[in-house]
Coordinates of C-alpha atoms and ligand atoms in Angstrom, one line a residue:
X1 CA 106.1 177.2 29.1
X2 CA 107.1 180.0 27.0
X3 CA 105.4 180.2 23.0
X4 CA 105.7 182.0 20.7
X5 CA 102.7 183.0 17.9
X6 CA 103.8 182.9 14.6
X7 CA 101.5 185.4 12.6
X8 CA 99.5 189.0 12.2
X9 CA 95.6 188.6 11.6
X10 CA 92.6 187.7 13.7
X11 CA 93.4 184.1 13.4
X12 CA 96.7 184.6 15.4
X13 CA 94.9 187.3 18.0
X14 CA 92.7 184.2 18.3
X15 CA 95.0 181.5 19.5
X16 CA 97.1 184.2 21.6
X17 CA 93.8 185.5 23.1
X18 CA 93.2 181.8 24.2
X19 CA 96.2 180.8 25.5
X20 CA 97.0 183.5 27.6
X21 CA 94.6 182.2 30.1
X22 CA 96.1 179.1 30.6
X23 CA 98.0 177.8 33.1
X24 CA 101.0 176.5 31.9
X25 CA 101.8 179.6 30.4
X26 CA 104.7 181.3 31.0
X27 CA 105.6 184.2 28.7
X28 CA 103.4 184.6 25.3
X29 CA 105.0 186.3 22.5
X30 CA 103.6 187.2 19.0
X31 CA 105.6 187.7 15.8
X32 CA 105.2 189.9 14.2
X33 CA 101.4 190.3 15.9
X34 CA 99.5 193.2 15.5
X35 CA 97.9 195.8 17.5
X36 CA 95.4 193.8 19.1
X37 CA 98.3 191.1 20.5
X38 CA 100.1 193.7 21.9
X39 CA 97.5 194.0 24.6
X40 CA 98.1 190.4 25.8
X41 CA 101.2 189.5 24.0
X42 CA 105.0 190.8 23.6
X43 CA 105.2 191.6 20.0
X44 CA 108.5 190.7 18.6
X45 CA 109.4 192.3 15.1
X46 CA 109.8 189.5 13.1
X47 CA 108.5 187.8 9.9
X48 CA 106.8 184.8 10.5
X49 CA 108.8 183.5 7.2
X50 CA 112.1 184.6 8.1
X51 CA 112.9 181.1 9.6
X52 CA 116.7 181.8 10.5
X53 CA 115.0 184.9 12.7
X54 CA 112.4 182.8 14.1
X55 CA 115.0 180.0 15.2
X56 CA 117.5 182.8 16.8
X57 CA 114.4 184.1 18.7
X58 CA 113.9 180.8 20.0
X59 CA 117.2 180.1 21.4
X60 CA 117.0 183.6 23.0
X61 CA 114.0 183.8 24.3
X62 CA 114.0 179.9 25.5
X63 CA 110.9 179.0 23.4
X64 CA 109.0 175.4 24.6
X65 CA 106.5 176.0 21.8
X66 CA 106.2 177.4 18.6
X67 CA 102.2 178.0 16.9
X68 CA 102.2 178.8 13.4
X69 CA 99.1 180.5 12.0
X70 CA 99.6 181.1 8.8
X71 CA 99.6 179.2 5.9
X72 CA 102.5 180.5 3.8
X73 CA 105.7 179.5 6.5
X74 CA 103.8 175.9 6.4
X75 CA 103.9 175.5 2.7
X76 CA 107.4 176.9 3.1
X77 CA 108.4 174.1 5.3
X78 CA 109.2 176.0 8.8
X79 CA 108.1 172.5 10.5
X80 CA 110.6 170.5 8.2
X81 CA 113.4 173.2 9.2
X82 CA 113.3 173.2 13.0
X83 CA 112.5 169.4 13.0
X84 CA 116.3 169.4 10.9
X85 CA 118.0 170.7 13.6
X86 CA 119.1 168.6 16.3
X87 CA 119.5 171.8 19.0
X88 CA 115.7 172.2 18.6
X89 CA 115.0 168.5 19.3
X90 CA 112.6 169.8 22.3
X91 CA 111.0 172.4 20.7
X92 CA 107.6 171.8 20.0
X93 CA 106.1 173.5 16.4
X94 CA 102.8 173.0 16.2
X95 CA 101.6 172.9 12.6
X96 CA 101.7 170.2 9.8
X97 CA 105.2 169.7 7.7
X98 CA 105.7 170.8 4.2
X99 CA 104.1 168.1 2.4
X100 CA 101.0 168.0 4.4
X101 CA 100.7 171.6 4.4
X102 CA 100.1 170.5 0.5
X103 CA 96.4 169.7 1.7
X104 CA 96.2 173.4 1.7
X105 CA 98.8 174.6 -0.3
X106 CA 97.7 173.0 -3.3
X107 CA 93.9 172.2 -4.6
X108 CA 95.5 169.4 -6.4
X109 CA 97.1 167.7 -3.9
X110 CA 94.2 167.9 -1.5
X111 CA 91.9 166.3 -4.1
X112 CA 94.3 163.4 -5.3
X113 CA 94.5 163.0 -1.3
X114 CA 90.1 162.7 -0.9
X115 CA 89.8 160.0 -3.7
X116 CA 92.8 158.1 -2.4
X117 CA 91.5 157.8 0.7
X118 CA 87.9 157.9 -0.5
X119 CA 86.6 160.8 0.9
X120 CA 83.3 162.5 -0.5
X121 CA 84.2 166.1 -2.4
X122 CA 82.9 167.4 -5.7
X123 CA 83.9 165.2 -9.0
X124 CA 86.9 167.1 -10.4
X125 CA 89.7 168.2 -13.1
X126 CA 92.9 170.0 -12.7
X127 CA 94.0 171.7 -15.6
X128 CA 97.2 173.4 -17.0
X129 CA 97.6 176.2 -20.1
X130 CA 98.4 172.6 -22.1
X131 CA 95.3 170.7 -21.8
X132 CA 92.9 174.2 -22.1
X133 CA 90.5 172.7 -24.4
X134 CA 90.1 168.9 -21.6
X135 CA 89.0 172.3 -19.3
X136 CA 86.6 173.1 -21.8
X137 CA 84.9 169.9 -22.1
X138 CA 84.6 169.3 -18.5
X139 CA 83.2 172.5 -18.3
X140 CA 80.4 171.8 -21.0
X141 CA 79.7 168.0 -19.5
X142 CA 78.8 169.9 -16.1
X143 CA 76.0 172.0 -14.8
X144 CA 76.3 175.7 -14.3
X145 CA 77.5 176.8 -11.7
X146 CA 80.5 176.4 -13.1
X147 CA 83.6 176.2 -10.1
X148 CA 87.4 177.4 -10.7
X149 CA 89.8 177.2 -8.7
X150 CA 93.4 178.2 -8.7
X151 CA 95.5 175.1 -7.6
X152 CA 98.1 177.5 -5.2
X153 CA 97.7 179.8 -2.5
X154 CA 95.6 183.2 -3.3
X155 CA 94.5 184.2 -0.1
X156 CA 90.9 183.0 0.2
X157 CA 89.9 184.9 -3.5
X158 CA 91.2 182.0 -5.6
X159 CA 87.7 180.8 -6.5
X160 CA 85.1 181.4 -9.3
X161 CA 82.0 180.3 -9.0
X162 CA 80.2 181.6 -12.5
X163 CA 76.6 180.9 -14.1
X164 CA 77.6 181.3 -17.5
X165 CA 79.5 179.0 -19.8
X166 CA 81.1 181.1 -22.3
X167 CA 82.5 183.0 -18.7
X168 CA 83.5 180.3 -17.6
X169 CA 85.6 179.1 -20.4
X170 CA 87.2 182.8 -21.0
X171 CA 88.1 183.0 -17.0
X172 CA 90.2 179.6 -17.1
X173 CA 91.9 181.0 -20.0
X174 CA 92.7 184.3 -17.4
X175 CA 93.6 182.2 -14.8
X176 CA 95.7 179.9 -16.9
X177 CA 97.3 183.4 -18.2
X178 CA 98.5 184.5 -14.7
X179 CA 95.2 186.1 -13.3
X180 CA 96.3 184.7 -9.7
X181 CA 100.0 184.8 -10.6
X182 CA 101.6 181.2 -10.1
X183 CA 98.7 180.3 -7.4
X184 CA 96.7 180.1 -11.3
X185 CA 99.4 178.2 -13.4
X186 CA 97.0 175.1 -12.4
X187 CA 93.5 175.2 -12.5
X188 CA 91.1 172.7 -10.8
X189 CA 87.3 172.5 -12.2
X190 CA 84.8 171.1 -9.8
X191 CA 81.5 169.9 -9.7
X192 CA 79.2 172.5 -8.2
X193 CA 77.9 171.4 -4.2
X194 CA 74.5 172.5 -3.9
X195 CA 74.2 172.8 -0.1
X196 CA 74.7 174.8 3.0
X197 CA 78.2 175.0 4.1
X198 CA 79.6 174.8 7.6
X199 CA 83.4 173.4 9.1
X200 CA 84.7 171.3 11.8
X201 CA 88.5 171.6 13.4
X202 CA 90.3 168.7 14.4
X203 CA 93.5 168.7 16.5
X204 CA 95.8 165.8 15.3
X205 CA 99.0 164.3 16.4
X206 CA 99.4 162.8 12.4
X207 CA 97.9 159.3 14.3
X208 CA 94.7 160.6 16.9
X209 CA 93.2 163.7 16.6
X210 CA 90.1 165.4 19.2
X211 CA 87.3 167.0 17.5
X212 CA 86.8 171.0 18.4
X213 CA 83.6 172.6 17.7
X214 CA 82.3 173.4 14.4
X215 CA 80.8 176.5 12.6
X216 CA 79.4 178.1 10.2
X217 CA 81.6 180.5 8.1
X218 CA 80.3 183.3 5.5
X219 CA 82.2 183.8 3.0
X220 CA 80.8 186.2 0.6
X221 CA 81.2 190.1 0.7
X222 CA 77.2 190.7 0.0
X223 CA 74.0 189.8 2.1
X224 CA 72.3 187.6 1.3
X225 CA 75.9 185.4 0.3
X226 CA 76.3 187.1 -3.0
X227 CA 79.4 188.7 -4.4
X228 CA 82.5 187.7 -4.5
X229 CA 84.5 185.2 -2.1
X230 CA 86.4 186.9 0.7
X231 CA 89.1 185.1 3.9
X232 CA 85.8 185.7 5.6
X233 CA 82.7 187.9 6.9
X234 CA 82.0 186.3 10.2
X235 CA 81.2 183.3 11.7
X236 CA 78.9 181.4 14.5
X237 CA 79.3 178.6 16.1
X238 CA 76.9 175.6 16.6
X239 CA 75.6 175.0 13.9
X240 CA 71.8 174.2 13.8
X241 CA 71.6 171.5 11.2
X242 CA 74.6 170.1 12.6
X243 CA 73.2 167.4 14.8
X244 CA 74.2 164.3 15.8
X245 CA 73.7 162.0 12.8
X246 CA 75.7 164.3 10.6
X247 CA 77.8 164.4 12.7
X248 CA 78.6 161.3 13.3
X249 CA 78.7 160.9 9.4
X250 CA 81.3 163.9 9.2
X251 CA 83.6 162.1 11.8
X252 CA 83.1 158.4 10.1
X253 CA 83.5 159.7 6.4
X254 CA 85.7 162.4 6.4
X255 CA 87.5 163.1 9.9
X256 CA 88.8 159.3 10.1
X257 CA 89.8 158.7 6.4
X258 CA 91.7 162.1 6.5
X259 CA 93.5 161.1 9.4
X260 CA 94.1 157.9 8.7
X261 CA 95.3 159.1 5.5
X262 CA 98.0 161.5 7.0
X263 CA 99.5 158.6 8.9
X264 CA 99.8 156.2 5.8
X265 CA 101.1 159.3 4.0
X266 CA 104.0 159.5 6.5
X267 CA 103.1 163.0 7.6
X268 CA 104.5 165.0 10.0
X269 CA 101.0 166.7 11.0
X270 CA 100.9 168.5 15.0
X271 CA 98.4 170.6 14.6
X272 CA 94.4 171.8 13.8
X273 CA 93.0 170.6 10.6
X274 CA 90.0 172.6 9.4
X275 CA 87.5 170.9 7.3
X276 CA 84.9 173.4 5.0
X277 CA 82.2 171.3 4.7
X278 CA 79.4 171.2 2.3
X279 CA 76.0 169.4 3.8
X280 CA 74.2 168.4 0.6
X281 CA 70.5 166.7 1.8
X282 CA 72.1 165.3 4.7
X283 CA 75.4 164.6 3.4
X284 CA 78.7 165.7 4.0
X285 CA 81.3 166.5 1.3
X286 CA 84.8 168.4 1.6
X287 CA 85.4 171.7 0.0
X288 CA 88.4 172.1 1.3
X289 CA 91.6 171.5 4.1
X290 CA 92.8 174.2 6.2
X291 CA 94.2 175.5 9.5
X292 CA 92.3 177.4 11.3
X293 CA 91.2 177.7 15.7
X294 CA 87.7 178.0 16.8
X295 CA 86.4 180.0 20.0
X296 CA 84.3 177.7 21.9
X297 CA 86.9 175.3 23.2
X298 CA 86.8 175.4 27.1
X299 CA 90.0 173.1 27.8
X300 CA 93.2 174.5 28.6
X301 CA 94.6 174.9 24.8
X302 CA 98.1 174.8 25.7
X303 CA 97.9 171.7 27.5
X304 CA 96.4 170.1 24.0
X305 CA 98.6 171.7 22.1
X306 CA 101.8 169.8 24.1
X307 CA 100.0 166.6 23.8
X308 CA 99.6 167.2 19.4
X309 CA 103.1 168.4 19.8
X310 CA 104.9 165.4 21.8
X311 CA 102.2 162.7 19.5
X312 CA 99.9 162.2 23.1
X313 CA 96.6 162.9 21.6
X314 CA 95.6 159.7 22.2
X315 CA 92.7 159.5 24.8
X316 CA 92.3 163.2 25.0
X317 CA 89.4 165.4 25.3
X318 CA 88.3 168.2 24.8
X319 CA 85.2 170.7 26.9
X320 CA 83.3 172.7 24.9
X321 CA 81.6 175.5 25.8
X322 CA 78.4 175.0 25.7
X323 CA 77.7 178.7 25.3
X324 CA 77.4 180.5 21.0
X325 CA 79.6 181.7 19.6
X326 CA 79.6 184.9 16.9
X327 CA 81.9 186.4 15.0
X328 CA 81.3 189.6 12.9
X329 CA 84.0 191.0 10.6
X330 CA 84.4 194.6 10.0
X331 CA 86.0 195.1 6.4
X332 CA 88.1 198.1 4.3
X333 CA 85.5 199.7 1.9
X334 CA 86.2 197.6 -1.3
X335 CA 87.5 194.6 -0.3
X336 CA 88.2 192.0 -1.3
X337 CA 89.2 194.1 -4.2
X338 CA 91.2 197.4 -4.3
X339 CA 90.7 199.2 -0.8
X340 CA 93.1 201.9 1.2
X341 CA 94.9 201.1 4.2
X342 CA 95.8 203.5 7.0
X343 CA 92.2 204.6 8.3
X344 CA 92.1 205.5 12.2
X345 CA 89.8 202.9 14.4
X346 CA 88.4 204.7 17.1
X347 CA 86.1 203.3 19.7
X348 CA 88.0 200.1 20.2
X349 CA 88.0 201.1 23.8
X350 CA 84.3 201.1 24.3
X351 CA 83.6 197.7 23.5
X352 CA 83.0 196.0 26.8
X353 CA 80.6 193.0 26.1
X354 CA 82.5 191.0 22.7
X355 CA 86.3 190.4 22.1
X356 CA 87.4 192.6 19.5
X357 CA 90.6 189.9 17.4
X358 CA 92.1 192.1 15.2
X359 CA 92.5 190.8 11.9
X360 CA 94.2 193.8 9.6
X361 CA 95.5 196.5 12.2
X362 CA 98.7 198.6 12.7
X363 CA 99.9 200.9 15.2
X364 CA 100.5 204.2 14.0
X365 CA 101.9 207.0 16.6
X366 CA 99.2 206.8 19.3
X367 CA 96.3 205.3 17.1
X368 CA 95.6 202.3 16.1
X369 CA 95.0 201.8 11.9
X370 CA 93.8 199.9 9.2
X371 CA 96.1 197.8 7.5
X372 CA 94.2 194.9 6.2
X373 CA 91.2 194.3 4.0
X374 CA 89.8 192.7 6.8
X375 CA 90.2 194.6 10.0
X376 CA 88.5 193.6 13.2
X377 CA 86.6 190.7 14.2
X378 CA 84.2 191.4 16.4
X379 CA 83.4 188.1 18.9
X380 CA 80.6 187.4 21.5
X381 CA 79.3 184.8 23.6
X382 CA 75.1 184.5 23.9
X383 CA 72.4 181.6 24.7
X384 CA 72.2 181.1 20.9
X385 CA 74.1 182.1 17.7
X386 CA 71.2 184.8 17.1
X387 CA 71.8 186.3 20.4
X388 CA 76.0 186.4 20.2
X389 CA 75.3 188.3 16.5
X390 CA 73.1 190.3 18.7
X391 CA 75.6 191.6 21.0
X392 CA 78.5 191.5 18.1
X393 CA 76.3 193.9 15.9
X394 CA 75.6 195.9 19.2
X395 CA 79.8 196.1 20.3
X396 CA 80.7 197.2 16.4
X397 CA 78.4 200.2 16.9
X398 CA 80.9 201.8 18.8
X399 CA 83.8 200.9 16.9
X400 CA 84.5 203.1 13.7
X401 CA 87.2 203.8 10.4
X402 CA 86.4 205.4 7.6
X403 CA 84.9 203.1 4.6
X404 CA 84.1 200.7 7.1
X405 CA 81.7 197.8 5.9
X406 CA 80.6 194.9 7.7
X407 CA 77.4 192.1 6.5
X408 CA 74.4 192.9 8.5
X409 CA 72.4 189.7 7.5
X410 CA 75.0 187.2 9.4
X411 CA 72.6 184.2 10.3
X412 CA 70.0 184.9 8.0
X413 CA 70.3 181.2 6.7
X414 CA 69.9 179.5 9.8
X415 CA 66.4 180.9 11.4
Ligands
AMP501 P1 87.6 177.1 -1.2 O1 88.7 178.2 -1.2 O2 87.9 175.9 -2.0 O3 87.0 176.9 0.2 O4 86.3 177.8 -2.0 C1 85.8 179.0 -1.5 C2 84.3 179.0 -1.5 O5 83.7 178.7 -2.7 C3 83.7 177.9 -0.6 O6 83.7 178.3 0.8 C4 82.4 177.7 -1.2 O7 81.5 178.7 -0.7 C5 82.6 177.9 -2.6 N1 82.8 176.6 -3.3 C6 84.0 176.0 -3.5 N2 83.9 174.8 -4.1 C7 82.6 174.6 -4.3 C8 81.9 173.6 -5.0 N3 82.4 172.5 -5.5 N4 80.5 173.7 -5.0 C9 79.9 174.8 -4.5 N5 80.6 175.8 -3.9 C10 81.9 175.7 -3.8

């Protein structure tokens, strides 16, 4: 079978990473990729939003199946437009449709979508620059910290979480006045979750879906979790506190419902659905939908990926591996605010014991650079998540650009 990648960051190198050791593979191609794909991939010079490019690489290339990382040709509807044409009938696209992508698209949609189909996230109010001052209220009936959100795509730094109230109620006015662009033209106000977060995956078909491992995400720039939100720091993966009886209260409250809820909807939905999850005492409640690919699977992916694509989920499972997982991200110097782009990696080359995804790199001449706030995620197996951040933090030692930053604390939490 030959697929094609659609996408440039870590998430991408992920998926590309995995499914080049599966059988069924024929030839793997990424677009546009990045300098870490090109090691395992054919990189192909294309936007992953430039649909009528996509669909004449298809045709000439002879493309079974088409993965779509990124969020932004899902919200655009690239499932909708090969699905249009009857030439592509047998092509599979994995990834949900345009209206589903809406569960990550919009912070709106997603929470109209948890209380129709009853599933537990923070109380909630979406707000536009007309009702400012129902904002306000809502903001004074809740407890700091006060939660803003803008309703549309900002790349993972959409989200205030602020102590003070007078804050608060300024920011919404910024955001309402174009602080995110258009992502901020609606506003959602949440109840604050006081908990410890963590995520599951789910591969559906838009009827059955198999669970995938879960894992713990950190999100914030600083150690210790403070500073501001970022796409990411690094992850690991179990999860201590996720044991059985959560997890059987994740599945029955939250993975069911959603699904069940994309098939009354009428979705066309192939692909992973990522729930961030918030355990408060015990509980499980939904920060938000996404798409996203986690590294312990152990199955073929490719052969799981056919069955989401031709609706043959049903019955399936999935091996995990019962090894850790770690990820540790190495950052630009400033981000996720201002930083420069362009810095040489060196020592990429040396790392022999972790997988190095690229999340923000370029080739430039004969060196691979910087071209992303977040650069390189560094991945490694262990016994436990303490010893995979082990060998992570040992593997980034020999990998180096200037302004380089990384979270040395990663697991901190969990001991
Ligand atoms: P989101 O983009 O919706 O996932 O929000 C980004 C991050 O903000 C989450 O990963 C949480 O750390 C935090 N967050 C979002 N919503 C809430 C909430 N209602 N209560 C507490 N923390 C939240």
């Amino acid at each position: 079978m030959n697929i094609l990648v659609l996408g440039s960051g870590g998430r991408e190198h992920a998926i590309a990473w995995k499914i080049a050791s599966s059988p069924n593979l024929g030839k793997l191609y990424v677009a546009p990729g990045n300098a870490g794909t090109r090691e395992i991939a054919e990189n192909v010079a294309i936007k992953a939003d430039d649909f009528d490019a996509v669909a004449e690489f298809v045709r000439k290339a002879k493309i079974d199946m088409v993965v779509v990382g990124p969020e932004d040709p899902l919200v655009k509807g690239i499932v909708d437009y090969f699905s249009a044409k009857p030439e592509f009938k047998e092509l599979m696209v994995v990834g949900p449709d345009k209206l589903s992508a809406q569960l990550e698209g919009s912070k709106e949609f997603a929470k109209m979508f948890m209380q129709k189909y009853g599933i537990p996230t923070a109380k909630y109010l979406s707000i536009t620059a007309e009702d400012i001052s129902e904002g306000e209220k809502f903001l004074e009936s809740v407890n700091p910290p006060y939660v803003l959100k803008a309703d549309g795509l900002a790349a993972g730094k959409g989200v205030l979480i602020l102590d003070n109230l007078d804050e608060a109620k300024r920011e919404l006015r910024n955001m309402l006045g174009g602080k995110f662009g258009s992502a901020g033209s609606k506003v959602v106000l949440e109840q604050y979750l006081d908990g410890i977060e963590c995520s599951v995956f789910a591969l559906t078909d838009g009827k059955s879906y198999v669970l995938l491992p879960e894992a713990k995400d950190y999100k914030r720039i600083g150690e210790g979790n403070t500073g501001l939100n970022t796409g990411g720091m690094g992850s690991v993966s179990p999860v201590p506190f996720y044991d059985a009886d959560f997890a059987r209260k994740v599945e029955e409250r939250i993975v069911k419902p959603t699904i069940n809820g994309i098939c009354a909807e009428g979705m066309n939905y192939r692909g992973f659905v990522f729930f961030g999850l918030m355990n408060v005492n015990g509980d499980p409640y939904v920060i938000e939908y996404n798409v996203r690919m986690g590294l312990r699977i152990k199955s073929d992916l490719v052969d799981l990926l056919e069955a989401a694509a031709k609706c043959k989920l049903a019955g399936k499972s999935v091996e995990f591996d019962s090894r850790s997982a770690a990820t540790v991200m190495m950052v630009s110097g400033g981000y996720p605010e201002a930083y420069e782009k362009c810095k040489v990696i060196s020592g990429l080359e040396k790392v022999k014991s972790s997988v190095c995804f690229h999340a923000g790199t370029a080739v430039s001449g004969n060196d691979v650079v910087t071209s992303g706030g977040r650069v390189i995620a560094v991945s490694s197996y262990g016994n436990t998540i303490f010893s995979a951040l082990e060998t992570s933090y040992s593997s980034l030692k020999n990998i180096s650009f200037a302004k380089c930053y990384y979270r040395t604390d990663l697991g901190f939490d969990l001991k």
